[in-house]
């Protein structure tokens, strides 16, 4: 028999003073409650209750057993409530990684998340590298771009368009590339963690694949989008970048965009 149920049946019988009342309380038959108590007496090798037609009283061993049983049943209920509370209110610790340029813009969202879920603490690793989630004990990775073949579970959060851009001063000095083929004739500012090492990727016009354009002269390379942005602003060449990094610059300064 389930020993916890037996202890509960014993406790409720003592508290209510009758097998029938304990049976109704526990939604068991009086016979089953009696079997549970008998199984405890057999296990302990001692009678726990004096039973008469009018009342039930504890034996000396029963008094000791009752005190312990009350504590056990109470702790079990406390444990149940604690687990139910834990499951209903999110708590715990999250380790998250995301690109630096993205992290610079997500501060308000993280603040709202913390306000909504005060029981959750976070470590936020700002790194443009694709970190091994197991090695770095990460729970969540936010990335822009194409996900390599992986056993990880991925969810698309939002579109993340990229643009090829250059400053007006660079276009004035070197001309504006009008086709993908002309991109290779320009100075390019490369990204260290580009998912395709062959060059810059563009969507196929038919939407069936991608076109990878080999880069021309690469005089500057960086592992950080903000450094790329600074180099573009300084007129050092073309760069393929997430639109959210440069969209305000494009709007305000009238850059050329391929």
PDB file of C-alpha atoms in Angstrom:
ATOM      1  CA  UNK A   1       0.000   0.000   0.000  1.00  0.00           C
ATOM      2  CA  UNK A   2       0.964   3.633  -0.494  1.00  0.00           C
ATOM      3  CA  UNK A   3       2.583   4.524   2.829  1.00  0.00           C
ATOM      4  CA  UNK A   4       1.806   8.236   2.481  1.00  0.00           C
ATOM      5  CA  UNK A   5      -1.902   7.471   1.948  1.00  0.00           C
ATOM      6  CA  UNK A   6      -1.794   5.133   4.947  1.00  0.00           C
ATOM      7  CA  UNK A   7      -0.274   7.851   7.159  1.00  0.00           C
ATOM      8  CA  UNK A   8      -2.862  10.341   5.919  1.00  0.00           C
ATOM      9  CA  UNK A   9      -5.671   7.879   6.673  1.00  0.00           C
ATOM     10  CA  UNK A  10      -4.247   7.313  10.179  1.00  0.00           C
ATOM     11  CA  UNK A  11      -3.969  11.057  10.881  1.00  0.00           C
ATOM     12  CA  UNK A  12      -7.483  11.878   9.659  1.00  0.00           C
ATOM     13  CA  UNK A  13      -8.981   8.976  11.613  1.00  0.00           C
ATOM     14  CA  UNK A  14      -7.417  10.297  14.830  1.00  0.00           C
ATOM     15  CA  UNK A  15      -8.415  13.900  14.056  1.00  0.00           C
ATOM     16  CA  UNK A  16     -12.016  13.062  13.123  1.00  0.00           C
ATOM     17  CA  UNK A  17     -12.436  10.287  15.678  1.00  0.00           C
ATOM     18  CA  UNK A  18     -14.028   7.717  13.372  1.00  0.00           C
ATOM     19  CA  UNK A  19     -13.120   5.548  10.412  1.00  0.00           C
ATOM     20  CA  UNK A  20     -16.323   6.478   8.586  1.00  0.00           C
ATOM     21  CA  UNK A  21     -15.642  10.223   8.898  1.00  0.00           C
ATOM     22  CA  UNK A  22     -12.033   9.771   7.741  1.00  0.00           C
ATOM     23  CA  UNK A  23     -13.255   7.680   4.819  1.00  0.00           C
ATOM     24  CA  UNK A  24     -15.664  10.427   3.677  1.00  0.00           C
ATOM     25  CA  UNK A  25     -12.950  13.050   4.048  1.00  0.00           C
ATOM     26  CA  UNK A  26     -10.447  11.039   1.998  1.00  0.00           C
ATOM     27  CA  UNK A  27     -13.045   9.720  -0.464  1.00  0.00           C
ATOM     28  CA  UNK A  28     -12.232   6.137   0.443  1.00  0.00           C
ATOM     29  CA  UNK A  29     -14.374   3.337   1.832  1.00  0.00           C
ATOM     30  CA  UNK A  30     -14.283   2.676   5.599  1.00  0.00           C
ATOM     31  CA  UNK A  31     -12.927  -0.783   4.826  1.00  0.00           C
ATOM     32  CA  UNK A  32     -10.014   0.702   2.850  1.00  0.00           C
ATOM     33  CA  UNK A  33      -9.206   3.182   5.622  1.00  0.00           C
ATOM     34  CA  UNK A  34      -9.153   0.260   8.073  1.00  0.00           C
ATOM     35  CA  UNK A  35      -6.781  -1.654   5.778  1.00  0.00           C
ATOM     36  CA  UNK A  36      -4.413   1.296   5.585  1.00  0.00           C
ATOM     37  CA  UNK A  37      -4.245   1.574   9.373  1.00  0.00           C
ATOM     38  CA  UNK A  38      -3.843  -2.195   9.717  1.00  0.00           C
ATOM     39  CA  UNK A  39      -0.936  -2.113   7.249  1.00  0.00           C
ATOM     40  CA  UNK A  40       0.825   0.502   9.400  1.00  0.00           C
ATOM     41  CA  UNK A  41       0.268  -1.566  12.540  1.00  0.00           C
ATOM     42  CA  UNK A  42       1.679  -4.606  10.763  1.00  0.00           C
ATOM     43  CA  UNK A  43       4.699  -2.660   9.569  1.00  0.00           C
ATOM     44  CA  UNK A  44       5.431  -1.164  13.003  1.00  0.00           C
ATOM     45  CA  UNK A  45       4.593  -4.367  14.862  1.00  0.00           C
ATOM     46  CA  UNK A  46       2.401  -2.454  17.319  1.00  0.00           C
ATOM     47  CA  UNK A  47      -1.245  -1.551  17.726  1.00  0.00           C
ATOM     48  CA  UNK A  48      -1.774   2.161  17.057  1.00  0.00           C
ATOM     49  CA  UNK A  49      -5.450   2.549  17.933  1.00  0.00           C
ATOM     50  CA  UNK A  50      -7.931   1.232  20.530  1.00  0.00           C
ATOM     51  CA  UNK A  51     -11.203   0.787  18.635  1.00  0.00           C
ATOM     52  CA  UNK A  52     -14.597   0.525  20.335  1.00  0.00           C
ATOM     53  CA  UNK A  53     -18.078   0.965  18.955  1.00  0.00           C
ATOM     54  CA  UNK A  54     -18.189   4.457  20.415  1.00  0.00           C
ATOM     55  CA  UNK A  55     -14.732   5.921  19.949  1.00  0.00           C
ATOM     56  CA  UNK A  56     -11.150   5.555  18.819  1.00  0.00           C
ATOM     57  CA  UNK A  57      -8.196   6.344  21.080  1.00  0.00           C
ATOM     58  CA  UNK A  58      -4.444   6.229  20.554  1.00  0.00           C
ATOM     59  CA  UNK A  59      -2.230   3.625  22.176  1.00  0.00           C
ATOM     60  CA  UNK A  60       1.129   4.759  23.556  1.00  0.00           C
ATOM     61  CA  UNK A  61       2.951   3.666  20.346  1.00  0.00           C
ATOM     62  CA  UNK A  62       0.069   5.280  18.427  1.00  0.00           C
ATOM     63  CA  UNK A  63       0.699   8.639  20.118  1.00  0.00           C
ATOM     64  CA  UNK A  64       4.315   8.632  18.965  1.00  0.00           C
ATOM     65  CA  UNK A  65       3.350   7.488  15.487  1.00  0.00           C
ATOM     66  CA  UNK A  66       0.656  10.167  15.261  1.00  0.00           C
ATOM     67  CA  UNK A  67       3.075  13.008  16.117  1.00  0.00           C
ATOM     68  CA  UNK A  68       5.494  11.881  13.425  1.00  0.00           C
ATOM     69  CA  UNK A  69       2.734  11.200  10.892  1.00  0.00           C
ATOM     70  CA  UNK A  70       1.326  14.712  11.325  1.00  0.00           C
ATOM     71  CA  UNK A  71       4.738  16.223  10.540  1.00  0.00           C
ATOM     72  CA  UNK A  72       5.211  13.995   7.488  1.00  0.00           C
ATOM     73  CA  UNK A  73       1.759  14.748   6.053  1.00  0.00           C
ATOM     74  CA  UNK A  74       2.166  18.473   6.747  1.00  0.00           C
ATOM     75  CA  UNK A  75       5.579  18.593   5.024  1.00  0.00           C
ATOM     76  CA  UNK A  76       4.171  16.749   2.048  1.00  0.00           C
ATOM     77  CA  UNK A  77       1.400  19.318   1.670  1.00  0.00           C
ATOM     78  CA  UNK A  78       3.905  22.159   2.044  1.00  0.00           C
ATOM     79  CA  UNK A  79       6.037  20.594  -0.684  1.00  0.00           C
ATOM     80  CA  UNK A  80       3.011  20.314  -2.978  1.00  0.00           C
ATOM     81  CA  UNK A  81       2.099  23.961  -2.468  1.00  0.00           C
ATOM     82  CA  UNK A  82       5.693  25.089  -3.012  1.00  0.00           C
ATOM     83  CA  UNK A  83       5.925  23.220  -6.315  1.00  0.00           C
ATOM     84  CA  UNK A  84       2.537  24.527  -7.480  1.00  0.00           C
ATOM     85  CA  UNK A  85       3.639  28.086  -6.657  1.00  0.00           C
ATOM     86  CA  UNK A  86       6.957  27.554  -8.462  1.00  0.00           C
ATOM     87  CA  UNK A  87       5.171  26.321 -11.573  1.00  0.00           C
ATOM     88  CA  UNK A  88       2.566  29.075 -11.624  1.00  0.00           C
ATOM     89  CA  UNK A  89       5.025  31.967 -11.057  1.00  0.00           C
ATOM     90  CA  UNK A  90       8.127  31.874 -13.321  1.00  0.00           C
ATOM     91  CA  UNK A  91      11.320  31.863 -11.297  1.00  0.00           C
ATOM     92  CA  UNK A  92      14.923  30.892 -11.949  1.00  0.00           C
ATOM     93  CA  UNK A  93      18.023  32.064 -13.759  1.00  0.00           C
ATOM     94  CA  UNK A  94      18.501  32.590 -17.521  1.00  0.00           C
ATOM     95  CA  UNK A  95      21.746  32.833 -19.471  1.00  0.00           C
ATOM     96  CA  UNK A  96      21.201  34.619 -22.782  1.00  0.00           C
ATOM     97  CA  UNK A  97      23.558  35.548 -25.615  1.00  0.00           C
ATOM     98  CA  UNK A  98      22.916  38.063 -28.403  1.00  0.00           C
ATOM     99  CA  UNK A  99      24.891  40.243 -30.840  1.00  0.00           C
ATOM    100  CA  UNK A 100      26.274  43.479 -29.426  1.00  0.00           C
ATOM    101  CA  UNK A 101      24.383  45.711 -31.885  1.00  0.00           C
ATOM    102  CA  UNK A 102      21.107  43.979 -31.031  1.00  0.00           C
ATOM    103  CA  UNK A 103      21.742  44.153 -27.290  1.00  0.00           C
ATOM    104  CA  UNK A 104      22.182  47.932 -27.526  1.00  0.00           C
ATOM    105  CA  UNK A 105      18.572  48.218 -28.660  1.00  0.00           C
ATOM    106  CA  UNK A 106      16.881  45.588 -26.507  1.00  0.00           C
ATOM    107  CA  UNK A 107      17.415  47.265 -23.128  1.00  0.00           C
ATOM    108  CA  UNK A 108      13.807  48.516 -22.797  1.00  0.00           C
ATOM    109  CA  UNK A 109      12.451  45.046 -23.630  1.00  0.00           C
ATOM    110  CA  UNK A 110      14.647  43.418 -20.977  1.00  0.00           C
ATOM    111  CA  UNK A 111      13.517  46.031 -18.478  1.00  0.00           C
ATOM    112  CA  UNK A 112       9.848  45.251 -19.206  1.00  0.00           C
ATOM    113  CA  UNK A 113      10.548  41.510 -18.926  1.00  0.00           C
ATOM    114  CA  UNK A 114      12.204  41.955 -15.528  1.00  0.00           C
ATOM    115  CA  UNK A 115       9.284  44.037 -14.294  1.00  0.00           C
ATOM    116  CA  UNK A 116       6.790  41.399 -15.462  1.00  0.00           C
ATOM    117  CA  UNK A 117       8.780  38.455 -14.038  1.00  0.00           C
ATOM    118  CA  UNK A 118      10.667  39.654 -10.944  1.00  0.00           C
ATOM    119  CA  UNK A 119      11.475  36.073  -9.945  1.00  0.00           C
ATOM    120  CA  UNK A 120      13.777  35.604 -12.945  1.00  0.00           C
ATOM    121  CA  UNK A 121      17.410  36.717 -12.937  1.00  0.00           C
ATOM    122  CA  UNK A 122      19.522  36.977 -16.088  1.00  0.00           C
ATOM    123  CA  UNK A 123      23.081  36.830 -17.362  1.00  0.00           C
ATOM    124  CA  UNK A 124      23.265  38.560 -20.768  1.00  0.00           C
ATOM    125  CA  UNK A 125      26.345  37.751 -22.853  1.00  0.00           C
ATOM    126  CA  UNK A 126      26.798  40.328 -25.634  1.00  0.00           C
ATOM    127  CA  UNK A 127      28.909  38.541 -28.226  1.00  0.00           C
ATOM    128  CA  UNK A 128      28.769  38.474 -32.025  1.00  0.00           C
ATOM    129  CA  UNK A 129      30.253  34.987 -32.100  1.00  0.00           C
ATOM    130  CA  UNK A 130      28.011  31.944 -32.329  1.00  0.00           C
ATOM    131  CA  UNK A 131      28.681  30.494 -28.890  1.00  0.00           C
ATOM    132  CA  UNK A 132      28.291  26.820 -28.079  1.00  0.00           C
ATOM    133  CA  UNK A 133      25.205  26.738 -25.863  1.00  0.00           C
ATOM    134  CA  UNK A 134      26.277  23.635 -23.980  1.00  0.00           C
ATOM    135  CA  UNK A 135      29.815  24.811 -23.306  1.00  0.00           C
ATOM    136  CA  UNK A 136      28.685  28.241 -22.099  1.00  0.00           C
ATOM    137  CA  UNK A 137      25.615  26.892 -20.243  1.00  0.00           C
ATOM    138  CA  UNK A 138      23.252  29.095 -22.255  1.00  0.00           C
ATOM    139  CA  UNK A 139      19.466  28.850 -22.162  1.00  0.00           C
ATOM    140  CA  UNK A 140      18.727  31.176 -25.075  1.00  0.00           C
ATOM    141  CA  UNK A 141      20.619  32.604 -28.049  1.00  0.00           C
ATOM    142  CA  UNK A 142      19.248  35.469 -30.142  1.00  0.00           C
ATOM    143  CA  UNK A 143      20.820  35.586 -33.582  1.00  0.00           C
ATOM    144  CA  UNK A 144      20.275  37.357 -36.910  1.00  0.00           C
ATOM    145  CA  UNK A 145      20.867  35.376 -40.055  1.00  0.00           C
ATOM    146  CA  UNK A 146      20.678  31.822 -41.206  1.00  0.00           C
ATOM    147  CA  UNK A 147      20.648  29.012 -38.646  1.00  0.00           C
ATOM    148  CA  UNK A 148      23.087  26.205 -39.517  1.00  0.00           C
ATOM    149  CA  UNK A 149      21.906  22.621 -39.329  1.00  0.00           C
ATOM    150  CA  UNK A 150      21.394  22.005 -35.643  1.00  0.00           C
ATOM    151  CA  UNK A 151      19.465  19.985 -33.093  1.00  0.00           C
ATOM    152  CA  UNK A 152      18.566  23.233 -31.301  1.00  0.00           C
ATOM    153  CA  UNK A 153      14.980  24.494 -31.277  1.00  0.00           C
ATOM    154  CA  UNK A 154      14.655  27.779 -33.208  1.00  0.00           C
ATOM    155  CA  UNK A 155      11.814  30.297 -33.331  1.00  0.00           C
ATOM    156  CA  UNK A 156      11.650  33.273 -35.686  1.00  0.00           C
ATOM    157  CA  UNK A 157      11.161  36.444 -33.656  1.00  0.00           C
ATOM    158  CA  UNK A 158      10.980  39.022 -36.464  1.00  0.00           C
ATOM    159  CA  UNK A 159      12.331  39.795 -39.936  1.00  0.00           C
ATOM    160  CA  UNK A 160      15.928  41.037 -39.926  1.00  0.00           C
ATOM    161  CA  UNK A 161      16.634  42.584 -43.341  1.00  0.00           C
ATOM    162  CA  UNK A 162      20.170  43.546 -44.288  1.00  0.00           C
ATOM    163  CA  UNK A 163      21.353  46.371 -46.539  1.00  0.00           C
ATOM    164  CA  UNK A 164      24.511  47.179 -48.449  1.00  0.00           C
ATOM    165  CA  UNK A 165      25.327  50.794 -47.751  1.00  0.00           C
ATOM    166  CA  UNK A 166      27.963  53.422 -48.322  1.00  0.00           C
ATOM    167  CA  UNK A 167      28.443  57.020 -47.306  1.00  0.00           C
ATOM    168  CA  UNK A 168      27.765  59.849 -49.799  1.00  0.00           C
ATOM    169  CA  UNK A 169      31.471  60.712 -49.738  1.00  0.00           C
ATOM    170  CA  UNK A 170      32.464  57.178 -50.772  1.00  0.00           C
ATOM    171  CA  UNK A 171      29.886  57.118 -53.599  1.00  0.00           C
ATOM    172  CA  UNK A 172      31.073  60.534 -54.804  1.00  0.00           C
ATOM    173  CA  UNK A 173      34.660  59.271 -54.978  1.00  0.00           C
ATOM    174  CA  UNK A 174      34.094  55.723 -56.300  1.00  0.00           C
ATOM    175  CA  UNK A 175      30.679  55.652 -57.928  1.00  0.00           C
ATOM    176  CA  UNK A 176      27.564  53.706 -56.971  1.00  0.00           C
ATOM    177  CA  UNK A 177      27.378  49.978 -57.767  1.00  0.00           C
ATOM    178  CA  UNK A 178      24.169  49.343 -59.703  1.00  0.00           C
ATOM    179  CA  UNK A 179      24.383  45.556 -59.962  1.00  0.00           C
ATOM    180  CA  UNK A 180      25.560  42.764 -57.700  1.00  0.00           C
ATOM    181  CA  UNK A 181      28.442  42.145 -60.063  1.00  0.00           C
ATOM    182  CA  UNK A 182      29.740  45.690 -59.535  1.00  0.00           C
ATOM    183  CA  UNK A 183      29.909  45.196 -55.773  1.00  0.00           C
ATOM    184  CA  UNK A 184      33.071  43.115 -56.205  1.00  0.00           C
ATOM    185  CA  UNK A 185      34.801  46.146 -57.789  1.00  0.00           C
ATOM    186  CA  UNK A 186      34.521  48.220 -54.610  1.00  0.00           C
ATOM    187  CA  UNK A 187      36.294  48.413 -51.295  1.00  0.00           C
ATOM    188  CA  UNK A 188      34.312  46.264 -48.862  1.00  0.00           C
ATOM    189  CA  UNK A 189      34.114  46.355 -45.088  1.00  0.00           C
ATOM    190  CA  UNK A 190      33.759  42.710 -44.068  1.00  0.00           C
ATOM    191  CA  UNK A 191      32.149  41.195 -41.018  1.00  0.00           C
ATOM    192  CA  UNK A 192      34.264  38.683 -39.122  1.00  0.00           C
ATOM    193  CA  UNK A 193      31.349  36.427 -38.273  1.00  0.00           C
ATOM    194  CA  UNK A 194      29.637  36.427 -41.682  1.00  0.00           C
ATOM    195  CA  UNK A 195      27.704  33.148 -41.855  1.00  0.00           C
ATOM    196  CA  UNK A 196      28.931  32.552 -45.397  1.00  0.00           C
ATOM    197  CA  UNK A 197      32.695  32.908 -45.730  1.00  0.00           C
ATOM    198  CA  UNK A 198      32.551  33.182 -49.536  1.00  0.00           C
ATOM    199  CA  UNK A 199      31.039  36.668 -49.633  1.00  0.00           C
ATOM    200  CA  UNK A 200      27.798  38.555 -49.160  1.00  0.00           C
ATOM    201  CA  UNK A 201      24.538  36.646 -49.637  1.00  0.00           C
ATOM    202  CA  UNK A 202      21.482  38.081 -51.404  1.00  0.00           C
ATOM    203  CA  UNK A 203      18.041  36.581 -51.947  1.00  0.00           C
ATOM    204  CA  UNK A 204      17.429  35.030 -55.335  1.00  0.00           C
ATOM    205  CA  UNK A 205      14.855  37.119 -57.292  1.00  0.00           C
ATOM    206  CA  UNK A 206      12.670  34.008 -57.574  1.00  0.00           C
ATOM    207  CA  UNK A 207      12.839  33.457 -53.819  1.00  0.00           C
ATOM    208  CA  UNK A 208      14.155  29.944 -54.346  1.00  0.00           C
ATOM    209  CA  UNK A 209      17.685  30.377 -53.025  1.00  0.00           C
ATOM    210  CA  UNK A 210      20.541  32.790 -52.484  1.00  0.00           C
ATOM    211  CA  UNK A 211      23.185  34.485 -54.559  1.00  0.00           C
ATOM    212  CA  UNK A 212      26.587  34.820 -52.936  1.00  0.00           C
ATOM    213  CA  UNK A 213      28.665  37.700 -54.273  1.00  0.00           C
ATOM    214  CA  UNK A 214      32.435  37.374 -53.676  1.00  0.00           C
ATOM    215  CA  UNK A 215      33.876  40.450 -52.006  1.00  0.00           C
ATOM    216  CA  UNK A 216      36.316  42.683 -53.829  1.00  0.00           C
ATOM    217  CA  UNK A 217      39.062  44.494 -51.971  1.00  0.00           C
ATOM    218  CA  UNK A 218      38.697  44.029 -48.211  1.00  0.00           C
ATOM    219  CA  UNK A 219      40.741  46.712 -46.476  1.00  0.00           C
ATOM    220  CA  UNK A 220      38.795  46.593 -43.237  1.00  0.00           C
ATOM    221  CA  UNK A 221      37.226  43.722 -41.322  1.00  0.00           C
ATOM    222  CA  UNK A 222      35.516  43.817 -37.935  1.00  0.00           C
ATOM    223  CA  UNK A 223      33.715  41.514 -35.539  1.00  0.00           C
ATOM    224  CA  UNK A 224      31.332  44.278 -34.452  1.00  0.00           C
ATOM    225  CA  UNK A 225      28.533  45.981 -36.382  1.00  0.00           C
ATOM    226  CA  UNK A 226      29.073  49.350 -34.724  1.00  0.00           C
ATOM    227  CA  UNK A 227      32.701  49.383 -35.846  1.00  0.00           C
ATOM    228  CA  UNK A 228      31.527  48.574 -39.384  1.00  0.00           C
ATOM    229  CA  UNK A 229      29.060  51.449 -39.156  1.00  0.00           C
ATOM    230  CA  UNK A 230      31.799  53.866 -38.071  1.00  0.00           C
ATOM    231  CA  UNK A 231      33.980  52.785 -41.008  1.00  0.00           C
ATOM    232  CA  UNK A 232      31.104  53.286 -43.434  1.00  0.00           C
ATOM    233  CA  UNK A 233      30.420  56.749 -42.009  1.00  0.00           C
ATOM    234  CA  UNK A 234      34.103  57.549 -42.531  1.00  0.00           C
ATOM    235  CA  UNK A 235      33.797  56.676 -46.221  1.00  0.00           C
ATOM    236  CA  UNK A 236      35.988  53.553 -46.125  1.00  0.00           C
ATOM    237  CA  UNK A 237      33.807  51.377 -48.363  1.00  0.00           C
ATOM    238  CA  UNK A 238      30.634  49.338 -48.713  1.00  0.00           C
ATOM    239  CA  UNK A 239      29.260  47.204 -45.907  1.00  0.00           C
ATOM    240  CA  UNK A 240      26.455  44.690 -45.690  1.00  0.00           C
ATOM    241  CA  UNK A 241      24.793  45.266 -42.345  1.00  0.00           C
ATOM    242  CA  UNK A 242      21.557  44.682 -40.447  1.00  0.00           C
ATOM    243  CA  UNK A 243      19.159  47.442 -41.446  1.00  0.00           C
ATOM    244  CA  UNK A 244      18.333  48.307 -37.829  1.00  0.00           C
ATOM    245  CA  UNK A 245      21.968  49.339 -37.235  1.00  0.00           C
ATOM    246  CA  UNK A 246      22.024  52.006 -39.962  1.00  0.00           C
ATOM    247  CA  UNK A 247      18.397  52.830 -40.716  1.00  0.00           C
ATOM    248  CA  UNK A 248      18.497  56.105 -38.779  1.00  0.00           C
ATOM    249  CA  UNK A 249      21.737  57.129 -40.524  1.00  0.00           C
ATOM    250  CA  UNK A 250      20.177  56.338 -43.905  1.00  0.00           C
ATOM    251  CA  UNK A 251      17.098  58.373 -43.089  1.00  0.00           C
ATOM    252  CA  UNK A 252      18.954  61.396 -41.729  1.00  0.00           C
ATOM    253  CA  UNK A 253      22.010  61.552 -43.999  1.00  0.00           C
ATOM    254  CA  UNK A 254      20.644  60.247 -47.266  1.00  0.00           C
ATOM    255  CA  UNK A 255      23.188  57.470 -47.780  1.00  0.00           C
ATOM    256  CA  UNK A 256      23.214  55.436 -50.928  1.00  0.00           C
ATOM    257  CA  UNK A 257      21.876  51.936 -50.393  1.00  0.00           C
ATOM    258  CA  UNK A 258      22.278  48.983 -52.756  1.00  0.00           C
TER     259      UNK A 258
END
